[in-house]
Coordinates of C-alpha atoms in Angstrom, one line a residue:
Chain A
M838 CA 13.8 -153.5 58.7
A839 CA 13.1 -150.7 56.4
A840 CA 9.9 -152.5 55.3
A841 CA 8.6 -152.7 58.9
G842 CA 9.3 -149.0 59.5
A843 CA 7.5 -148.2 56.3
G844 CA 4.6 -150.4 57.3
R845 CA 4.2 -148.5 60.6
L846 CA 4.4 -145.2 58.9
R847 CA 1.8 -146.3 56.3
R848 CA -0.6 -147.3 59.0
A849 CA 0.0 -144.0 60.7
A850 CA -0.7 -142.1 57.6
S851 CA -3.9 -143.9 56.9
A852 CA -5.0 -143.4 60.5
L853 CA -4.1 -139.8 60.2
L854 CA -6.3 -139.4 57.1
L855 CA -9.2 -141.3 58.8
R856 CA -9.1 -139.5 62.1
S857 CA -8.1 -136.0 61.2
P858 CA -10.9 -133.5 61.6
R859 CA -12.2 -132.1 58.4
L860 CA -11.1 -128.6 57.7
P861 CA -14.1 -126.3 57.4
A862 CA -14.7 -124.3 54.2
R863 CA -12.8 -121.1 54.4
E864 CA -14.9 -118.1 55.0
L865 CA -15.0 -116.2 51.7
S866 CA -13.1 -113.0 52.3
A867 CA -13.1 -111.1 49.1
P868 CA -10.2 -111.9 46.8
A869 CA -10.9 -110.4 43.4
R870 CA -12.2 -113.6 41.8
L871 CA -14.8 -114.7 44.3
Y872 CA -18.3 -113.4 44.1
H873 CA -19.4 -110.9 46.6
K874 CA -22.6 -111.8 48.5
K875 CA -24.4 -108.9 46.9
V876 CA -23.6 -110.1 43.4
V877 CA -24.8 -113.6 44.2
D878 CA -27.9 -112.2 45.9
H879 CA -29.1 -110.4 42.7
Y880 CA -29.0 -113.8 40.9
E881 CA -30.5 -115.9 43.7
N882 CA -33.2 -113.4 44.5
P883 CA -33.8 -111.6 41.2
R884 CA -35.8 -108.4 41.2
N885 CA -37.2 -106.8 38.0
V886 CA -36.2 -109.7 35.7
G887 CA -38.6 -109.7 32.8
S888 CA -40.1 -107.6 30.1
L889 CA -42.5 -104.7 29.7
D890 CA -44.8 -104.3 26.7
K891 CA -42.3 -102.9 24.2
T892 CA -45.1 -101.6 21.9
S893 CA -46.5 -99.3 24.6
K894 CA -45.9 -95.6 24.2
N895 CA -44.7 -95.2 27.8
V896 CA -42.0 -97.9 27.6
G897 CA -38.5 -97.3 26.4
T898 CA -36.3 -100.3 25.5
G899 CA -32.6 -100.3 25.2
L900 CA -30.5 -103.2 24.0
V901 CA -26.7 -103.0 24.1
G902 CA -23.8 -105.3 23.6
A903 CA -23.1 -108.3 21.4
P904 CA -23.2 -112.1 22.0
A905 CA -19.7 -112.3 20.5
C906 CA -18.5 -110.1 23.4
G907 CA -20.3 -112.1 26.0
D908 CA -22.4 -109.2 27.1
V909 CA -25.9 -108.3 26.0
M910 CA -28.2 -106.2 28.2
K911 CA -31.8 -105.3 27.7
L912 CA -33.3 -102.6 29.9
Q913 CA -36.8 -101.3 29.8
I914 CA -38.3 -98.4 31.7
Q915 CA -41.9 -97.3 32.0
V916 CA -42.4 -93.6 32.4
D917 CA -45.5 -91.7 33.5
E918 CA -46.7 -88.4 32.0
K919 CA -44.6 -86.4 34.4
G920 CA -41.4 -88.1 33.3
K921 CA -40.9 -90.3 36.4
I922 CA -39.8 -93.9 36.0
V923 CA -42.5 -96.0 37.5
D924 CA -41.3 -99.5 36.5
A925 CA -38.1 -101.1 35.1
R926 CA -37.2 -104.5 33.9
F927 CA -34.0 -106.1 32.7
K928 CA -32.6 -109.2 31.0
T929 CA -28.9 -109.9 30.7
F930 CA -26.7 -112.3 28.9
G931 CA -23.4 -111.9 30.8
C932 CA -21.4 -112.7 33.8
G933 CA -22.6 -112.5 37.4
S934 CA -21.3 -108.9 37.8
A935 CA -23.2 -107.9 34.6
I936 CA -26.4 -109.5 35.9
A937 CA -26.0 -107.8 39.3
S938 CA -25.2 -104.4 37.7
S939 CA -28.2 -104.4 35.5
S940 CA -30.4 -105.6 38.3
L941 CA -29.2 -102.9 40.6
A942 CA -29.7 -100.3 37.9
T943 CA -33.4 -101.2 37.6
E944 CA -33.8 -100.9 41.3
W945 CA -32.1 -97.5 41.4
V946 CA -34.0 -95.9 38.5
K947 CA -37.4 -96.7 39.9
G948 CA -39.0 -93.6 41.3
K949 CA -36.4 -91.3 39.7
T950 CA -37.1 -88.9 36.9
V951 CA -35.4 -89.5 33.6
E952 CA -32.9 -86.7 34.3
E953 CA -32.1 -88.1 37.7
A954 CA -31.5 -91.5 36.3
L955 CA -29.0 -90.2 33.9
T956 CA -26.8 -89.0 36.8
I957 CA -26.2 -92.5 38.1
K958 CA -22.5 -93.3 37.6
N959 CA -21.1 -96.8 36.8
T960 CA -18.6 -96.3 39.7
D961 CA -21.6 -96.0 42.1
I962 CA -22.9 -99.3 40.9
A963 CA -19.5 -100.9 41.1
K964 CA -19.0 -99.6 44.7
E965 CA -22.3 -100.8 45.9
L966 CA -21.7 -104.3 44.5
C967 CA -18.0 -104.3 45.6
L968 CA -17.0 -105.2 42.1
P969 CA -13.3 -105.7 41.6
P970 CA -11.5 -103.4 39.1
V971 CA -11.5 -106.0 36.3
K972 CA -15.4 -106.0 36.4
L973 CA -15.9 -102.3 36.1
H974 CA -16.8 -102.6 32.4
C975 CA -19.9 -104.6 33.4
S976 CA -21.4 -101.7 35.3
K977 CA -20.2 -99.3 32.6
S978 CA -22.2 -101.2 29.9
V979 CA -25.4 -100.8 31.9
L980 CA -25.1 -97.1 32.3
F981 CA -23.7 -96.0 29.0
G982 CA -25.8 -98.4 27.1
P983 CA -29.4 -99.3 27.9
V984 CA -30.1 -96.4 30.3
R985 CA -29.1 -93.7 27.9
E986 CA -30.3 -95.5 24.8
K987 CA -33.7 -96.2 26.1
I988 CA -34.1 -92.7 27.4
Q989 CA -33.4 -91.5 23.9
L990 CA -36.0 -93.8 22.5
L991 CA -38.7 -92.4 24.7
P992 CA -41.3 -90.2 22.9
Chain B
M798 CA 29.2 -150.9 47.7
L799 CA 27.6 -154.0 49.2
L800 CA 25.8 -151.8 51.8
R801 CA 24.4 -149.7 49.0
T802 CA 22.9 -152.6 47.1
A803 CA 21.4 -153.9 50.4
W804 CA 19.7 -150.5 50.9
R805 CA 18.5 -150.6 47.3
R806 CA 16.8 -153.9 47.9
A807 CA 15.3 -152.8 51.1
A808 CA 13.9 -149.6 49.6
A809 CA 12.5 -151.5 46.7
A810 CA 10.6 -153.7 49.1
V811 CA 8.3 -150.7 50.1
P812 CA 5.4 -151.5 47.8
V813 CA 2.7 -149.2 46.8
A814 CA -0.4 -150.3 48.7
P815 CA -2.6 -152.1 46.1
G816 CA -6.1 -150.5 46.0
P817 CA -9.4 -152.3 45.9
K818 CA -10.6 -152.8 42.4
S819 CA -14.1 -154.1 43.0
E820 CA -15.6 -150.6 43.5
A821 CA -14.6 -147.1 42.8
P822 CA -11.7 -146.1 45.0
T823 CA -12.6 -143.4 47.3
R824 CA -10.6 -140.8 49.2
G825 CA -13.4 -141.0 51.7
L826 CA -12.4 -138.0 53.7
R827 CA -12.7 -135.6 50.9
L828 CA -16.4 -135.7 51.5
R829 CA -17.8 -132.8 53.4
V830 CA -18.3 -133.3 57.1
A831 CA -19.5 -130.6 59.5
D832 CA -16.8 -129.3 61.7
H833 CA -18.1 -129.1 65.2
A834 CA -15.3 -128.1 67.5
P835 CA -13.3 -125.0 66.6
Q836 CA -10.0 -126.5 67.5
F837 CA -7.9 -124.8 64.8
A838 CA -6.5 -121.3 64.8
V839 CA -9.5 -120.0 62.9
P840 CA -10.4 -116.4 63.9
S841 CA -13.4 -116.5 66.1
D842 CA -15.6 -114.2 64.0
T843 CA -16.2 -117.0 61.5
A844 CA -18.2 -119.1 64.0
T845 CA -20.9 -116.9 65.5
A846 CA -22.7 -119.7 67.3
P847 CA -21.2 -122.2 69.7
Q848 CA -22.1 -125.0 67.3
A849 CA -20.3 -124.1 64.0
E850 CA -22.7 -124.3 61.1
S851 CA -22.0 -127.2 58.7
V852 CA -20.2 -125.3 55.9
L853 CA -19.8 -127.6 53.0
R854 CA -17.1 -127.4 50.4
P855 CA -18.1 -127.6 46.7
L856 CA -17.9 -130.8 44.7
Y857 CA -14.8 -131.1 42.7
M858 CA -15.3 -131.3 39.0
D859 CA -12.2 -129.6 37.7
V860 CA -9.7 -132.4 37.4
Q861 CA -8.0 -130.9 34.4
A862 CA -6.8 -128.0 36.6
T863 CA -5.4 -130.3 39.2
T864 CA -6.1 -133.6 40.9
P865 CA -6.2 -134.7 44.6
L866 CA -3.5 -137.0 45.9
D867 CA -4.4 -140.6 45.6
P868 CA -4.1 -142.0 49.2
R869 CA -1.7 -144.7 47.9
V870 CA 0.6 -142.0 46.6
L871 CA 0.6 -140.3 50.0
D872 CA 1.4 -143.6 51.7
A873 CA 4.4 -144.0 49.4
M874 CA 5.6 -140.5 50.0
L875 CA 5.2 -140.2 53.7
P876 CA 8.3 -142.2 54.8
Y877 CA 10.4 -139.9 52.7
L878 CA 8.9 -136.8 54.2
V879 CA 9.4 -138.0 57.8
N880 CA 12.1 -140.5 58.1
Y881 CA 14.2 -141.1 55.0
Y882 CA 15.2 -137.6 54.4
G883 CA 18.6 -138.0 52.9
N884 CA 19.8 -136.2 49.8
P885 CA 19.7 -138.7 46.9
H886 CA 23.0 -137.4 45.6
S887 CA 24.9 -138.0 48.8
R888 CA 27.1 -141.0 48.0
T889 CA 28.8 -141.6 51.3
H890 CA 26.1 -142.7 53.8
A891 CA 22.9 -144.7 54.1
Y892 CA 20.6 -141.7 54.1
G893 CA 21.8 -140.8 50.6
W894 CA 21.8 -144.4 49.4
E895 CA 18.2 -145.1 50.5
S896 CA 17.0 -141.8 49.0
E897 CA 18.8 -142.6 45.8
A898 CA 17.3 -146.1 45.7
A899 CA 13.8 -144.6 46.0
M900 CA 14.5 -142.0 43.3
E901 CA 15.7 -144.7 40.9
H902 CA 12.7 -146.9 41.7
A903 CA 10.4 -144.0 41.0
R904 CA 12.2 -143.4 37.7
Q905 CA 11.5 -147.0 36.7
Q906 CA 7.9 -146.6 37.6
V907 CA 7.5 -143.5 35.4
A908 CA 9.4 -145.2 32.5
S909 CA 7.3 -148.3 32.6
L910 CA 4.1 -146.3 32.2
I911 CA 5.2 -144.9 28.9
G912 CA 7.3 -147.8 27.6
A913 CA 10.6 -146.0 28.0
D914 CA 14.0 -146.8 29.5
P915 CA 14.6 -145.3 32.9
R916 CA 17.7 -143.7 31.7
E917 CA 15.5 -141.6 29.4
I918 CA 13.5 -140.0 32.3
I919 CA 14.7 -136.7 33.8
F920 CA 12.9 -135.3 36.8
T921 CA 11.8 -131.7 36.7
S922 CA 9.5 -129.4 38.6
G923 CA 6.6 -130.0 36.3
A924 CA 5.4 -130.2 32.7
T925 CA 6.0 -126.5 32.2
E926 CA 9.7 -126.8 32.9
S927 CA 9.8 -130.0 30.8
N928 CA 8.2 -128.1 27.9
N929 CA 10.7 -125.3 28.2
I930 CA 13.6 -127.7 28.2
A931 CA 12.2 -129.5 25.1
I932 CA 11.6 -126.2 23.2
K933 CA 15.0 -124.8 24.1
E934 CA 16.5 -127.7 22.3
L935 CA 15.2 -126.2 19.1
E936 CA 17.1 -123.0 19.8
A937 CA 20.2 -125.0 20.5
A938 CA 20.1 -126.9 17.3
I939 CA 22.9 -126.0 14.9
Q940 CA 21.6 -127.2 11.5
P941 CA 19.3 -124.6 9.9
D942 CA 16.9 -127.3 8.7
T943 CA 16.5 -129.0 12.0
S944 CA 13.0 -128.4 13.4
L945 CA 10.7 -129.6 16.1
V946 CA 7.1 -130.5 16.2
S947 CA 5.3 -130.0 19.5
V948 CA 1.8 -131.2 20.0
M949 CA -0.4 -131.7 23.1
T950 CA -1.5 -135.4 23.5
V951 CA -4.8 -134.6 25.1
N952 CA -6.1 -131.1 25.1
N953 CA -6.8 -129.7 28.6
E954 CA -9.8 -127.6 27.6
I955 CA -11.9 -129.9 25.3
G956 CA -10.3 -133.3 25.8
V957 CA -9.5 -134.0 22.2
K958 CA -6.9 -136.7 21.6
Q959 CA -4.4 -135.8 18.9
P960 CA -3.2 -138.5 16.5
I961 CA 0.1 -138.9 18.1
A962 CA 1.2 -142.1 16.5
E963 CA 0.5 -140.7 13.0
I964 CA 2.4 -137.5 13.8
G965 CA 5.3 -139.5 15.2
R966 CA 5.5 -141.6 12.1
I967 CA 5.6 -138.5 9.9
C968 CA 8.2 -136.7 12.0
S969 CA 10.4 -139.8 12.2
S970 CA 10.3 -140.2 8.4
R971 CA 11.3 -136.6 7.9
K972 CA 13.9 -136.7 10.6
V973 CA 12.2 -134.0 12.6
Y974 CA 12.1 -134.1 16.4
F975 CA 8.7 -134.8 18.0
H976 CA 7.8 -133.4 21.4
T977 CA 4.4 -133.9 23.1
D978 CA 3.0 -132.4 26.2
A979 CA 1.3 -135.4 27.7
A980 CA 0.3 -133.8 31.0
Q981 CA -3.4 -134.7 30.6
A982 CA -2.7 -138.0 28.9
V983 CA -0.1 -139.9 30.9
G984 CA -1.8 -142.6 33.0
K985 CA -5.1 -142.0 31.3
I986 CA -4.6 -143.4 27.8
P987 CA -2.1 -145.9 26.8
L988 CA 1.2 -144.3 25.6
D989 CA 4.3 -145.9 24.3
V990 CA 7.1 -143.7 23.2
N991 CA 8.6 -146.3 20.9
D992 CA 5.3 -147.3 19.2
M993 CA 4.4 -143.6 18.8
K994 CA 8.0 -142.5 17.8
I995 CA 8.0 -139.8 20.5
D996 CA 11.4 -138.1 21.1
L997 CA 10.5 -135.8 24.0
M998 CA 7.5 -136.0 26.4
S999 CA 6.5 -133.7 29.2
I1000 CA 4.9 -135.3 32.3
S1001 CA 3.1 -133.6 35.2
G1002 CA 2.7 -135.0 38.6
H1003 CA -0.3 -133.2 39.8
K1004 CA -2.5 -134.1 36.8
I1005 CA -2.3 -137.8 37.6
Y1006 CA -3.1 -137.8 41.4
G1007 CA 0.4 -137.2 42.3
P1008 CA 2.0 -134.3 44.2
K1009 CA 2.4 -130.8 42.9
G1010 CA 5.8 -129.3 42.1
V1011 CA 7.2 -132.3 40.3
G1012 CA 7.2 -133.7 36.8
A1013 CA 9.5 -135.3 34.3
I1014 CA 10.7 -135.0 30.8
Y1015 CA 11.3 -138.1 28.6
I1016 CA 14.3 -137.7 26.4
R1017 CA 15.0 -140.3 23.8
R1018 CA 18.4 -142.0 23.9
R1019 CA 18.2 -144.0 20.6
P1020 CA 18.6 -142.0 18.4
R1021 CA 20.0 -139.5 20.9
V1022 CA 18.1 -136.3 21.4
R1023 CA 20.3 -133.5 22.7
V1024 CA 18.8 -130.9 25.0
E1025 CA 20.2 -127.9 26.6
A1026 CA 19.9 -127.5 30.3
L1027 CA 17.7 -124.7 31.5
Q1028 CA 19.3 -124.5 34.9
S1029 CA 23.0 -125.2 35.6
G1030 CA 24.5 -126.2 38.8
G1031 CA 25.8 -129.5 40.3
G1032 CA 25.2 -131.6 37.2
Q1033 CA 22.4 -133.7 38.6
E1034 CA 20.1 -135.7 36.3
R1035 CA 22.9 -136.3 33.8
G1036 CA 23.6 -132.6 33.6
M1037 CA 20.3 -131.9 32.0
R1038 CA 18.6 -130.5 35.1
S1039 CA 20.8 -129.5 38.0
G1040 CA 19.4 -129.2 41.5
T1041 CA 18.7 -131.8 44.2
V1042 CA 16.0 -134.2 43.1
P1043 CA 13.2 -133.9 45.7
T1044 CA 12.9 -137.5 46.8
P1045 CA 9.5 -137.3 48.5
L1046 CA 8.0 -135.7 45.4
V1047 CA 9.5 -138.0 42.9
V1048 CA 8.5 -141.0 45.0
G1049 CA 5.0 -139.6 44.8
L1050 CA 5.3 -139.2 41.0
G1051 CA 6.5 -142.7 40.7
A1052 CA 3.8 -144.1 42.9
A1053 CA 1.2 -142.1 40.9
C1054 CA 2.5 -143.6 37.7
E1055 CA 2.4 -147.1 39.0
V1056 CA -1.1 -146.7 40.4
A1057 CA -2.2 -145.2 37.1
Q1058 CA -0.8 -148.2 35.2
Q1059 CA -2.8 -150.6 37.4
E1060 CA -5.9 -148.5 37.3
M1061 CA -5.9 -147.2 33.7
E1062 CA -8.3 -149.7 32.2
Y1063 CA -10.8 -149.6 35.1
D1064 CA -10.6 -145.9 35.4
H1065 CA -11.2 -145.4 31.7
K1066 CA -14.3 -147.6 31.7
R1067 CA -15.7 -146.0 34.8
I1068 CA -15.0 -142.5 33.6
S1069 CA -16.5 -143.2 30.2
K1070 CA -19.7 -144.4 31.8
L1071 CA -20.0 -141.4 34.0
A1072 CA -19.2 -139.0 31.1
E1073 CA -21.9 -140.7 29.0
R1074 CA -24.3 -140.3 31.9
L1075 CA -23.5 -136.6 32.3
T1076 CA -23.8 -135.7 28.6
Q1077 CA -26.9 -137.8 27.9
K1078 CA -28.8 -136.4 30.9
I1079 CA -27.9 -132.8 30.1
M1080 CA -28.6 -133.1 26.4
R1081 CA -31.9 -134.9 27.0
S1082 CA -33.2 -132.2 29.3
L1083 CA -31.9 -129.0 27.7
P1084 CA -32.1 -127.9 24.1
D1085 CA -29.3 -125.9 22.3
V1086 CA -26.4 -127.6 24.1
V1087 CA -23.2 -128.2 22.0
M1088 CA -20.3 -130.4 22.9
N1089 CA -17.0 -128.8 21.9
G1090 CA -14.4 -131.1 20.4
D1091 CA -14.4 -134.2 18.2
P1092 CA -16.7 -136.7 19.8
E1093 CA -14.7 -139.7 18.5
H1094 CA -11.1 -138.8 19.3
H1095 CA -11.9 -137.6 22.7
Y1096 CA -10.8 -138.4 26.3
P1097 CA -14.0 -139.0 28.2
G1098 CA -13.0 -137.3 31.4
C1099 CA -12.9 -133.8 29.9
I1100 CA -16.3 -132.6 28.7
N1101 CA -16.7 -129.1 27.3
L1102 CA -20.2 -128.0 26.7
S1103 CA -21.6 -124.8 25.4
F1104 CA -25.0 -123.8 26.7
A1105 CA -26.4 -121.3 24.1
Y1106 CA -27.8 -118.0 25.3
V1107 CA -26.3 -118.4 28.8
E1108 CA -22.9 -116.9 29.7
G1109 CA -20.3 -119.2 31.1
E1110 CA -19.3 -117.2 34.2
S1111 CA -22.8 -116.6 35.3
L1112 CA -23.4 -120.3 35.2
L1113 CA -20.3 -120.9 37.3
M1114 CA -21.6 -118.4 39.8
A1115 CA -25.0 -120.2 39.9
L1116 CA -23.3 -123.6 40.3
K1117 CA -21.5 -122.5 43.4
D1118 CA -21.7 -125.9 45.0
V1119 CA -19.6 -127.4 42.2
A1120 CA -16.0 -126.5 41.3
L1121 CA -15.9 -126.1 37.6
S1122 CA -14.1 -124.1 34.9
S1123 CA -15.2 -122.1 31.9
G1124 CA -13.8 -121.1 28.6
S1125 CA -15.5 -117.7 28.8
A1126 CA -13.8 -114.4 28.7
C1127 CA -15.0 -113.3 32.1
T1128 CA -13.1 -116.1 33.8
S1129 CA -9.8 -115.3 32.1
A1130 CA -7.7 -112.4 33.2
S1131 CA -7.5 -111.1 29.7
L1132 CA -11.3 -111.0 29.1
E1133 CA -10.6 -113.0 25.9
P1134 CA -12.5 -116.2 25.3
S1135 CA -10.7 -119.5 25.1
Y1136 CA -8.2 -119.6 22.2
V1137 CA -8.9 -123.4 21.8
L1138 CA -12.5 -122.8 21.2
R1139 CA -11.7 -120.1 18.8
A1140 CA -9.2 -122.3 17.0
I1141 CA -11.8 -125.1 16.4
G1142 CA -14.1 -122.5 14.9
T1143 CA -16.7 -122.2 17.7
D1144 CA -19.0 -119.3 17.2
E1145 CA -17.9 -116.5 19.6
D1146 CA -21.1 -116.4 21.5
L1147 CA -20.9 -120.1 22.1
A1148 CA -17.3 -119.7 23.2
H1149 CA -18.6 -117.4 26.0
S1150 CA -21.1 -120.0 27.0
S1151 CA -18.8 -122.9 27.6
I1152 CA -18.3 -124.9 30.7
R1153 CA -15.7 -127.7 31.3
F1154 CA -16.7 -130.7 33.4
G1155 CA -13.9 -132.8 34.7
I1156 CA -14.5 -136.4 35.7
G1157 CA -11.7 -138.2 37.5
R1158 CA -10.8 -141.3 39.4
F1159 CA -12.6 -140.3 42.5
T1160 CA -15.7 -138.7 41.0
T1161 CA -18.8 -140.6 42.1
E1162 CA -22.1 -141.2 40.3
E1163 CA -23.9 -139.1 43.0
E1164 CA -21.7 -136.1 42.3
V1165 CA -22.3 -136.4 38.6
D1166 CA -26.1 -136.6 39.2
Y1167 CA -26.1 -133.7 41.5
T1168 CA -24.0 -131.6 39.1
V1169 CA -26.3 -132.5 36.2
E1170 CA -29.4 -131.6 38.2
K1171 CA -28.1 -128.3 39.3
C1172 CA -26.8 -127.5 35.9
I1173 CA -30.1 -128.1 34.2
H1174 CA -32.0 -126.1 36.8
H1175 CA -29.7 -123.1 36.6
V1176 CA -29.4 -123.1 32.8
K1177 CA -33.2 -122.9 32.6
R1178 CA -33.2 -120.1 35.1
L1179 CA -30.5 -118.1 33.4
R1180 CA -32.2 -118.6 30.0
E1181 CA -35.3 -117.0 31.6
M1182 CA -33.0 -114.0 32.4
S1183 CA -31.4 -113.9 29.0
P1184 CA -32.5 -111.4 26.3
L1185 CA -31.1 -113.7 23.6
W1186 CA -33.2 -116.7 24.7
E1187 CA -36.3 -114.3 24.7
M1188 CA -35.5 -113.2 21.2
V1189 CA -35.0 -116.7 19.9
Q1190 CA -38.3 -117.8 21.5
D1191 CA -39.9 -114.9 19.6
G1192 CA -38.6 -116.3 16.4
I1193 CA -35.9 -113.7 15.8
D1194 CA -32.7 -114.9 14.1
L1195 CA -29.9 -113.7 16.2
K1196 CA -27.4 -113.7 13.3
S1197 CA -29.5 -111.1 11.5
I1198 CA -29.2 -108.5 14.2
K1199 CA -26.7 -105.7 14.0
W1200 CA -25.2 -105.7 17.5
T1201 CA -23.6 -102.6 19.1
Q1202 CA -20.2 -102.6 20.6
H1203 CA -19.4 -101.0 23.9

């Protein structure tokens, strides 16, 4: 008696599994751990990834971080005679937020003068990319590191 | 009394549905299907067009974190979630008797998987609670020279198998209690508490295709191991863990153990083949990939690889179609890399570059191939974006550089 009831339930369960409509993937609303569309976009459609000729007089190269910390960023800027940044390239060993932060930094510094570039704040970058608080240090590394360092390295 | 035994017999007649062995068991419906009709209470702004776009969920390659319910386990549980809802500690009516019979049957199923006596199995809410009970015993010990050895059977990050039998032998000869957290090992590798001289063992339901929220602790009776209860109350589970035993959950745990016992050899062979396929394909196509953990004493379903010059979290972001896990700092709340990798002496930069691939009972060859293909593609892409890879290609020795901190 118990066995028959159990058999019916078992068949019902299997039928339930077979016929129930699949739940769709949940729309990614932004809890802290998930990647914002903008962060993913910088990886999937990279802009300014690469290198400039580091021996050139107009190119400043900044390298900040350490592999042991999981964060190494290289930023290069090319400056014309008037001190305006005409080109920028980056390469990053780091998490998605770090890649996006350095990518965005290269976009923003293009067309600015060196002085203007120094005014960019890491909180601006974090806000633009909607970085959660735990990822603020990624944008900080970009600004306090390569941007300033390479600007110092310029002739 | 007679009625009780009749109920016991009837409940024991509810068998776990035997699964097909000729091919890999599937959960079928886990696979992604486009959802066409918006018949759920989903806010309408998610579907902008009348035909909802086919939104696919990622492949699941993170079985060390948790496992899906085996359909046979759900089959076993459902009657106790719907119909047979009695409290197993109710002694005065049929609802209690049938629930109790199911609970004892589940206890037998768990015990037989590890070679124990059913009286030595106490149900808990999971391996964490079991660990706490086991460790608390140490604090309750009176003699100053009593001590406890506690070792994981299979590590959840790198899949390394500890030499449990040898440790058990040493502990037994020194009269020291031996506890092992077998959450990742139960049902996957053969375990026998008597052969391996284990005194205490923690078991987790949701790591072996059973339900979440349930586990068990094995406590040896001969020689008796005394533990102190973490929670007190009505004295259930021989006074070692008060609280109503959740019948549907323990039935699920029991069924999961029985299925695991049946499928262990087949699963192990199949998972080993898939693991070999994954590692070989990746290592053949990519240079500078390191497998973390001893290759010999290793459970095949947990593969931890470090991809040099690529950071782990960025690779997880790139592999968005696959659910994976990483030992890198960025994925942990503390920003510290995996303590396991650090303990085995992995270079810190490689610790930041590690990814854990989990292969389980329901992982298919197509999923492994897809994961491998995407992994190779994205590692190559990320290496193109990596200043470390560039420096290595230029012949610079990274260890000679003085890095800055920030």
